[in-house]
Amino acid sequence: FELSAVEDNFYRYNKVHLNLKENMSRYSRYALAAACLLVSGCSAFGPSSFLNKGLTTKQNHAASAFISKNNVAVSESSSLKMSAVEEIGTSTKMEDYVEARGGNRPIRKVLIANNGMAATKSILSMRQWAYMELGDEKAVTFVAMATAEDLKANAEFIRLADSFVEVPAGKNSNNYANVEVITKIAQEQGVDAVWPGWGHASENPVLSNTLNDMGIKFIGPTGPVMSVLGDKIAANILAQTAKVPSIPWSGSFGGVDDGPLEADLTAEGTIPKDTFEMATCRNVDEAIEAARKIGYENGIMIKASEGGGGKGIRFVENEEDLTNAYIQVTNEVVGSPIFIMQLCKNARHIEVQIVGDQHGNAVALNGRDCSTQRRFQKIFEEGPPAIVPKATFREMEKAAQRLTQNIGYQGAGTVEYLYNADTNEFYFLELNPRLQVEHPVTEGITGINLPATQLQVAMGIPLYKIPEVRKFYGLPDMYGDSPIDFLEEDYKDIDSHVIAARITAENPDEGFKPTSGSIERVKFQSTSNVWGYFSVGANGGIHEFADSQFGHLFAKGPTREHARRSLVLALKEIEVRGEIRTTVEYLVQLLETQEFKENTIDTSWLDGLIKEKSVQVERPPHLTVLSAAVFRAFEHVSSMTEELKESFTKGQVATGSIPSINSFPLEIAYQDTKYSFEVTRMSNEIFSFSINGNVIDVRVIKTAEGALLANIGGETHRILGQEEPLGLRLVLDGATILMPTIFDPSELRTDVTGKVVRYLQDNGGNVEAGEPFVEVEAMKMIMPIKATESGSITHALSPGSVISAGDLLASLSLKDPSKVKKILTFEDSLDLADEPLEVTASEALTNALAGYKCDAEAVASAALAEASDMSSSSAIVIEAIEEFMRVESMFDDQLLDDVVRNLAKANTEDLDVVIDLNLAHQQLLPRSKIISSLLRQTENFSERFGGESLPEELMESITKITTLKDKIYGDVLLDASAIIEGAKVAPFESRVEELKQKLSAGVDLVELSQDVTLSAGVDLLTSLFADSDETVRKAAIEVYVRRVYRAFIITDLDVEDIDGRTTCSFTYRFSDVTEAESVSRSGMLSVVDGISSLDAVLGDFETKFGESDKSLNSVHLAIVGESPELADLETVITGSADKMTSLGIRTANTVIPVKKKDPSYFSFPACDGFKEDPLRRGMRPTFHHLLELDKMT
């Protein structure tokens, strides 16, 4: 969890504490301590804060890695390795406090015989108490036990401890549950006490007894009491003896008149062995017999007396399932006695928190409702139990107090009941002789620090002298010593509600199967009403021997609803990144159900939801698919980029893989459907996904924390992903979705990490789809894995084999291959919002010049469309040319390999530069088209913005292009050269005016048409076709016709006005054929306002030349009005095809004068049905003949 870690904060707050006024409430100090913990973070309490420097010795790999990562020095201790710690402080504050409060055994050094959540919480709580109560955070020092797995996982509790001792790795019987290891460390480290936590050896009376014999305090009940109460079977017998209501179980028979078993305790404080044995089911047959007596009407629970936390418990509804369930329980809690009990339907799981001291006192600190369970594992815990009437709950508390007080119970414990809200009846379930993981719920509603209370009880302090207990009972003097009759006196009314949520490494989509792996980051921010703690930190993990729970969140409010809402908000904000799956988003859905809001749930509620899959975290399937494509596309680009950069570092210069970085196929499988995308990068941030002809552009930005922010359809989505052996684990907007890899249906693979316990069918036996075929152990749980298809099975491993997610467990000879589920190919459009991605014109131009795919003409036009004046337009073109030249100047006239090699050497710290430059150069053709398009548009800058010439800066930039030497730059060189040459020509208006003066001066028009100086002015003549001076107009038309037809012999030419149309009629023949052999051809050029005048012009042609059966003639329309669209031109001309054919017209031509530019030319030959010939477009009417283009068509 991301909290700032500055060690000095701790000491700064310490100084503040010492300056507090004496009459300041000590409970405001606890708030300060909590703030101190949150501000300082765990590092402030980590090993580095308390260690001597410079001590080193040889360690194994895991310890070395942890020590290196956390700056911990170590020293040798016998065969175990431990971290060095400063001498315990010489302060007597602890001794003074214990004496003042009536205790007899100061405890200064504690061994934490646990790991994970338990170890983390105990150190945080007891250290907080020591600082706030004694003003000395080192009044108690902590020694942790650490396995190689915990060290590798960077477990938080190791960082919190003052020192640690490395213990054997593997299952807990090697370490945290191993009495010999624990007691050996306790003795060697000279600790005063051992805190066992929960799980592991916390309920093993041998540990308590052994430590007692060694003179070391066990922070918990004595061995004999633990033996009788910690065992669920013994506890039930004891409850029956004390007349506490019990539900039917295997101990409900065999007593007097075959009634409930009862027993007086032996001198050692234990249940007589024969009575105990009568309540157990030592084998399957005894379990079946007991179940038959109880009856299957409500269902049967098979339980291990040494189980807990959801382990060693199964529910069955018939005798057939009982055998397998019994075996699973015995495998899950090896060696534990087994008993059978009836399921209490519609029951709530209600707990009473008790604490007993060494003086015969027992206090009930309210309780908790833990009814939200799945597979008997608690999910939410809350307090107080609002469902139970106050009077009934007080009866539960008193029964729990009597039960524990009568046998001299010491320490914290929990009495659990099943409660039926409909009948207001409760039944004893069990007593846990230890602290429970959900104890912070009780802390939140009572204000009592339970680990610290355990410590004080262990030091012999009476409960009524513990300040927090006195405050809870409303006594005005917290530091007084007046006795409290806990059975008769009531504590203050509870005025708040706390709801807790367990954060576990489990997959809710697969029946809450546990997962293991690394954790990159846990992001959680405590607020004023929600706090939490985690057993892992950044770059940590959950290993296969750990408990699946690694975090706990607690929300507090004045009412249950306030607490629920606060918890929902907190869960929505939490983020866990790594290889594990978590239940976080599923918990939010549960909290939002109507049943939870109305508090109408029972212990079977969640299992029912899971079975029916009625609560699911869903995301739109097509959004999920595209998000998966986004993640994989981004990863593809990242991985290929890294491979290419790696090759550069090795001196390789190949760049052929760059195109495949930016354009590649991508396949996503989801919900039995395969989606095939073509992915193209449109920029460094924009990916274009094409599927079935539909294109979706997505802008993707990677945050500093590694998440992808993807703009899809106008909405931003947060995407995280993790490739796993079984597929892609996608986290989309906080919801986790598994995108499975498509496997051979005949392969049965595991989705958990652990080991094989046993196969349920013989090798070669038959298994049906949905039937369990193997049992595996994962995270200390035994769970079945079901076959996905039917067939005969072949085992791939043997029992005991270690497995990882994705490993092959067995193969199938399919019973009916035709019935195997088919994977369909998606052939439709994605159902996503049709909101185009916004890309500015300048951004599009930048992307295009960087070498990304684009429409060159469209990009160039859009870029200049935004400009409003000559200066801004020129700046855009200049910037584009400079970027083009920046890249190409490196490659021009150079060997590519040499360029790449030199770039790699010059950019060793940023090889992305090398890839970017090569990407741009490889896309030279489209980039050149962009530059050419921009250059062409500069030709009308003067007309668009005014001014006679282009800015000098722009011309200088264009001139740079002409310095390129390589022939591959030919097209853009020609365009640049044309502009430079054009800049040397007189302005358009001047040239037109000069030509007009010549025409009006009465020059010889035939001679002028043949003048070589007219070459650059032929097209200028079209600008005078509509001149107001008739002499100029007619002269311009005549010179134009004679010039265009100079390769022919014009035998007759006449210019006249016909109905307001200036018309030139002429006859001509080929010049390279004798007059005797030549054929006379007729032509007409008519100046008209629009294409609609074609019929009139054809009428003029018919009047002048008549009809002809030979296609020899030509007609020209000079359209001086509004320029028509080409399509309109073609429509009108083809509509007159018959008429033109009858007139012997071989080609219809149009010339459209364009102000200050060359005119537009279009030709419509008869041979193509008078459709426009693109090959002749832009050519004067006779050029195609001179160039012999007819031979090319």
Coordinates of N, CA, C and O in Angstrom, one line a residue, residues 422-517:
D422 N -35.4 -16.0 12.6 CA -36.8 -16.2 12.6 C -37.3 -16.7 14.0 O -38.4 -16.3 14.4
T423 N -36.5 -17.6 14.6 CA -37.0 -18.1 15.9 C -36.3 -17.5 17.1 O -36.7 -17.7 18.2
N424 N -35.3 -16.6 16.8 CA -34.5 -15.9 17.9 C -33.8 -17.0 18.8 O -33.7 -16.8 20.0
E425 N -33.4 -18.1 18.2 CA -32.7 -19.1 18.9 C -31.2 -19.2 18.5 O -30.9 -18.9 17.4
F426 N -30.4 -19.5 19.4 CA -28.9 -19.7 19.1 C -28.4 -21.0 19.6 O -28.9 -21.6 20.6
Y427 N -27.3 -21.5 18.9 CA -26.7 -22.7 19.2 C -25.2 -22.6 19.2 O -24.6 -21.9 18.4
F428 N -24.6 -23.2 20.2 CA -23.1 -23.2 20.3 C -22.5 -23.8 19.1 O -23.0 -24.9 18.7
L429 N -21.5 -23.2 18.5 CA -20.8 -23.7 17.4 C -19.4 -24.2 17.8 O -19.1 -25.4 17.6
E430 N -18.6 -23.3 18.3 CA -17.3 -23.6 18.7 C -16.7 -22.5 19.4 O -17.2 -21.4 19.4
L431 N -15.5 -22.7 20.1 CA -14.8 -21.7 20.7 C -13.4 -21.7 20.1 O -12.7 -22.7 20.2
N432 N -13.0 -20.6 19.6 CA -11.6 -20.5 19.1 C -10.7 -19.8 20.1 O -10.9 -18.7 20.5
P433 N -9.7 -20.6 20.7 CA -8.9 -20.1 21.8 C -7.7 -19.3 21.3 O -6.6 -19.5 21.5
R434 N -8.1 -18.3 20.5 CA -7.0 -17.4 19.9 C -7.7 -16.1 19.4 O -8.9 -16.0 19.4
L435 N -6.9 -15.2 19.0 CA -7.4 -14.0 18.3 C -7.8 -14.4 16.9 O -7.2 -15.3 16.3
Q436 N -8.8 -13.7 16.4 CA -9.3 -14.0 15.0 C -8.9 -12.9 14.1 O -8.7 -11.7 14.5
V437 N -8.8 -13.2 12.8 CA -8.3 -12.2 11.8 C -9.3 -11.0 11.8 O -8.9 -9.9 11.5
E438 N -10.5 -11.2 12.1 CA -11.5 -10.1 12.0 C -11.6 -9.3 13.3 O -12.5 -8.4 13.5
H439 N -10.6 -9.5 14.3 CA -10.7 -8.8 15.5 C -10.7 -7.3 15.4 O -11.2 -6.6 16.3
P440 N -10.1 -6.6 14.3 CA -10.2 -5.2 14.2 C -11.6 -4.6 14.2 O -11.9 -3.5 14.5
V441 N -12.6 -5.5 13.8 CA -14.0 -5.0 13.8 C -14.4 -4.7 15.3 O -15.0 -3.6 15.6
T442 N -14.0 -5.6 16.2 CA -14.3 -5.3 17.6 C -13.5 -4.1 18.1 O -14.0 -3.3 18.9
E443 N -12.2 -4.0 17.6 CA -11.5 -2.8 18.0 C -12.2 -1.5 17.6 O -12.2 -0.5 18.3
G444 N -12.8 -1.6 16.4 CA -13.4 -0.4 15.9 C -14.6 0.1 16.6 O -14.9 1.3 16.7
I445 N -15.4 -0.9 17.2 CA -16.6 -0.5 17.9 C -16.4 -0.3 19.4 O -17.2 0.2 20.1
T446 N -15.3 -0.9 19.9 CA -15.0 -0.8 21.4 C -13.9 0.1 21.7 O -13.8 0.6 22.9
G447 N -13.0 0.4 20.8 CA -11.9 1.2 21.1 C -10.8 0.5 21.8 O -9.9 1.2 22.4
I448 N -10.8 -0.8 21.9 CA -9.9 -1.6 22.6 C -8.9 -2.3 21.6 O -9.3 -3.0 20.7
N449 N -7.6 -2.0 21.9 CA -6.5 -2.6 21.1 C -6.3 -4.1 21.5 O -5.8 -4.3 22.6
L450 N -6.8 -5.0 20.8 CA -6.8 -6.4 21.3 C -5.4 -7.1 21.4 O -5.2 -7.7 22.4
P451 N -4.5 -6.9 20.4 CA -3.2 -7.5 20.6 C -2.5 -6.9 21.8 O -1.8 -7.6 22.6
A452 N -2.7 -5.6 22.1 CA -2.1 -4.9 23.2 C -2.8 -5.5 24.5 O -2.1 -5.6 25.6
T453 N -4.1 -5.7 24.4 CA -4.8 -6.3 25.6 C -4.3 -7.7 25.9 O -4.1 -8.1 27.1
Q454 N -4.0 -8.5 24.8 CA -3.4 -9.8 25.0 C -2.1 -9.7 25.8 O -1.8 -10.4 26.7
L455 N -1.3 -8.7 25.3 CA 0.0 -8.5 25.9 C -0.1 -8.2 27.4 O 0.6 -8.7 28.2
Q456 N -1.0 -7.3 27.7 CA -1.2 -6.8 29.1 C -1.7 -8.0 30.0 O -1.3 -8.2 31.1
V457 N -2.6 -8.8 29.4 CA -3.1 -9.9 30.2 C -2.0 -10.9 30.4 O -1.8 -11.5 31.5
A458 N -1.1 -11.1 29.4 CA 0.0 -12.0 29.6 C 1.0 -11.5 30.6 O 1.7 -12.3 31.2
M459 N 1.0 -10.2 30.9 CA 1.9 -9.6 31.9 C 1.2 -9.6 33.3 O 1.8 -9.0 34.2
G460 N 0.1 -10.3 33.3 CA -0.6 -10.4 34.6 C -1.5 -9.3 35.1 O -1.9 -9.3 36.2
I461 N -1.8 -8.3 34.2 CA -2.6 -7.2 34.6 C -4.1 -7.6 34.6 O -4.5 -8.2 33.6
P462 N -4.8 -7.4 35.6 CA -6.2 -7.7 35.7 C -7.0 -6.9 34.6 O -6.6 -5.8 34.3
L463 N -8.0 -7.5 34.1 CA -8.8 -6.8 33.0 C -9.4 -5.5 33.5 O -9.4 -4.5 32.7
Y464 N -9.8 -5.4 34.7 CA -10.5 -4.2 35.2 C -9.5 -3.1 35.4 O -9.8 -1.9 35.7
K465 N -8.1 -3.4 35.3 CA -7.1 -2.4 35.5 C -6.5 -2.0 34.1 O -5.6 -1.1 34.1
I466 N -7.0 -2.5 33.0 CA -6.6 -2.1 31.7 C -7.3 -0.9 31.3 O -8.6 -0.9 31.3
P467 N -6.6 0.2 31.1 CA -7.3 1.5 30.8 C -8.4 1.5 29.7 O -9.5 2.0 29.9
E468 N -8.1 0.8 28.6 CA -9.1 0.8 27.5 C -10.4 0.0 27.9 O -11.5 0.4 27.5
V469 N -10.2 -1.0 28.7 CA -11.4 -1.8 29.2 C -12.2 -0.9 30.1 O -13.5 -0.9 30.0
R470 N -11.6 -0.2 31.0 CA -12.3 0.7 31.9 C -13.1 1.8 31.1 O -14.2 2.1 31.5
K471 N -12.4 2.3 30.1 CA -13.1 3.3 29.3 C -14.3 2.7 28.6 O -15.4 3.4 28.5
F472 N -14.2 1.5 28.1 CA -15.3 0.8 27.4 C -16.5 0.7 28.3 O -17.6 0.7 27.9
Y473 N -16.2 0.5 29.6 CA -17.3 0.3 30.6 C -17.8 1.7 31.1 O -18.6 1.7 32.1
G474 N -17.2 2.8 30.6 CA -17.7 4.1 31.0 C -17.2 4.6 32.3 O -17.8 5.5 32.9
L475 N -16.2 4.0 32.8 CA -15.7 4.4 34.1 C -14.9 5.8 34.0 O -14.1 5.9 33.0
P476 N -15.1 6.7 34.8 CA -14.5 8.0 34.7 C -13.0 8.0 34.9 O -12.3 8.8 34.3
D477 N -12.5 7.1 35.7 CA -11.1 7.0 35.9 C -10.5 5.9 35.2 O -10.5 4.7 35.6
M478 N -9.9 6.2 34.0 CA -9.3 5.1 33.2 C -8.2 4.4 33.9 O -7.9 3.2 33.7
Y479 N -7.5 5.1 34.8 CA -6.3 4.5 35.4 C -6.6 4.2 36.9 O -5.7 4.1 37.7
G480 N -7.9 4.0 37.2 CA -8.3 3.6 38.5 C -8.1 2.1 38.7 O -7.6 1.4 37.8
D481 N -8.5 1.5 39.8 CA -8.3 0.1 40.1 C -9.6 -0.5 40.7 O -9.5 -1.6 41.3
S482 N -10.7 0.2 40.6 CA -11.9 -0.4 41.1 C -12.4 -1.6 40.3 O -12.3 -1.6 39.1
P483 N -12.8 -2.7 41.0 CA -13.2 -3.9 40.3 C -14.4 -3.7 39.4 O -15.2 -2.8 39.7
I484 N -14.5 -4.5 38.4 CA -15.7 -4.6 37.5 C -16.3 -6.0 37.5 O -15.6 -6.9 37.3
D485 N -17.6 -6.1 37.8 CA -18.3 -7.4 37.7 C -18.7 -7.5 36.3 O -19.8 -7.1 35.9
F486 N -17.9 -8.2 35.4 CA -18.2 -8.3 34.0 C -19.5 -9.0 33.7 O -20.1 -8.8 32.6
L487 N -19.9 -9.9 34.6 CA -21.1 -10.7 34.3 C -22.4 -9.9 34.6 O -23.4 -10.1 34.0
E488 N -22.2 -8.9 35.5 CA -23.4 -8.2 35.9 C -23.5 -6.8 35.4 O -24.5 -6.2 35.1
E489 N -22.3 -6.2 35.2 CA -22.3 -4.8 34.8 C -22.2 -4.8 33.2 O -21.6 -5.6 32.6
D490 N -22.9 -3.8 32.7 CA -23.0 -3.6 31.2 C -22.0 -2.5 30.8 O -21.8 -1.5 31.4
Y491 N -21.4 -2.7 29.6 CA -20.6 -1.7 29.0 C -21.5 -0.6 28.3 O -22.7 -0.8 28.2
K492 N -20.8 0.4 27.9 CA -21.6 1.5 27.2 C -22.2 1.0 26.0 O -21.7 0.1 25.3
D493 N -23.3 1.6 25.6 CA -23.9 1.3 24.3 C -23.0 1.5 23.1 O -22.3 2.5 23.1
I494 N -23.0 0.6 22.2 CA -22.2 0.8 21.0 C -22.9 1.8 20.1 O -24.1 1.7 19.8
D495 N -22.1 2.9 19.7 CA -22.7 4.0 18.9 C -22.2 4.0 17.5 O -22.3 5.1 16.8
S496 N -21.6 2.9 17.0 CA -21.1 2.9 15.6 C -21.2 1.5 15.1 O -21.6 0.6 15.8
H497 N -20.9 1.4 13.8 CA -20.9 0.1 13.1 C -19.7 0.0 12.2 O -19.3 1.0 11.6
V498 N -19.1 -1.2 12.2 CA -17.9 -1.4 11.4 C -18.2 -2.7 10.5 O -18.7 -3.7 11.0
I499 N -17.8 -2.5 9.2 CA -17.9 -3.7 8.3 C -16.5 -3.9 7.7 O -15.9 -2.9 7.3
A500 N -16.1 -5.1 7.7 CA -14.8 -5.4 7.2 C -14.9 -6.3 6.0 O -15.8 -7.1 5.8
A501 N -13.9 -6.2 5.1 CA -13.8 -7.0 3.9 C -12.4 -7.6 3.8 O -11.4 -6.9 3.9
R502 N -12.4 -8.9 3.6 CA -11.1 -9.6 3.4 C -10.7 -9.5 2.0 O -11.4 -9.7 1.1
I503 N -9.4 -9.1 1.8 CA -8.9 -9.0 0.4 C -8.0 -10.2 0.2 O -7.0 -10.5 0.9
T504 N -8.5 -11.1 -0.7 CA -7.8 -12.4 -0.8 C -7.3 -12.6 -2.3 O -7.8 -12.0 -3.2
A505 N -6.3 -13.4 -2.4 CA -5.8 -13.8 -3.7 C -6.6 -15.0 -4.3 O -6.1 -16.1 -4.3
E506 N -7.8 -14.7 -4.6 CA -8.7 -15.7 -5.1 C -9.4 -15.3 -6.4 O -9.6 -14.1 -6.6
N507 N -9.8 -16.2 -7.2 CA -10.5 -15.9 -8.4 C -12.0 -16.1 -8.3 O -12.5 -17.3 -8.3
P508 N -12.8 -15.1 -8.2 CA -14.2 -15.3 -8.0 C -14.9 -15.9 -9.2 O -16.0 -16.4 -9.1
D509 N -14.3 -15.7 -10.4 CA -14.9 -16.3 -11.6 C -14.8 -17.8 -11.7 O -15.4 -18.5 -12.5
E510 N -13.9 -18.4 -10.8 CA -13.6 -19.8 -10.9 C -13.9 -20.4 -9.5 O -13.0 -21.1 -8.9
G511 N -15.0 -20.0 -8.9 CA -15.3 -20.6 -7.6 C -14.4 -20.2 -6.5 O -14.2 -21.0 -5.5
F512 N -13.8 -19.0 -6.6 CA -12.9 -18.5 -5.5 C -11.7 -19.4 -5.4 O -11.2 -19.6 -4.3
K513 N -11.2 -19.9 -6.5 CA -9.9 -20.7 -6.4 C -8.8 -19.8 -6.0 O -8.7 -18.7 -6.5
P514 N -7.9 -20.2 -5.1 CA -6.8 -19.4 -4.7 C -5.8 -19.3 -5.8 O -5.6 -20.2 -6.6
T515 N -5.1 -18.1 -5.8 CA -4.1 -17.9 -6.8 C -2.8 -17.4 -6.1 O -2.9 -16.9 -4.9
S516 N -1.7 -17.6 -6.7 CA -0.4 -17.2 -6.1 C 0.4 -16.5 -7.2 O 0.2 -16.7 -8.4
G517 N 1.4 -15.8 -6.7 CA 2.3 -15.1 -7.7 C 2.8 -13.8 -7.1 O 2.5 -13.4 -6.0

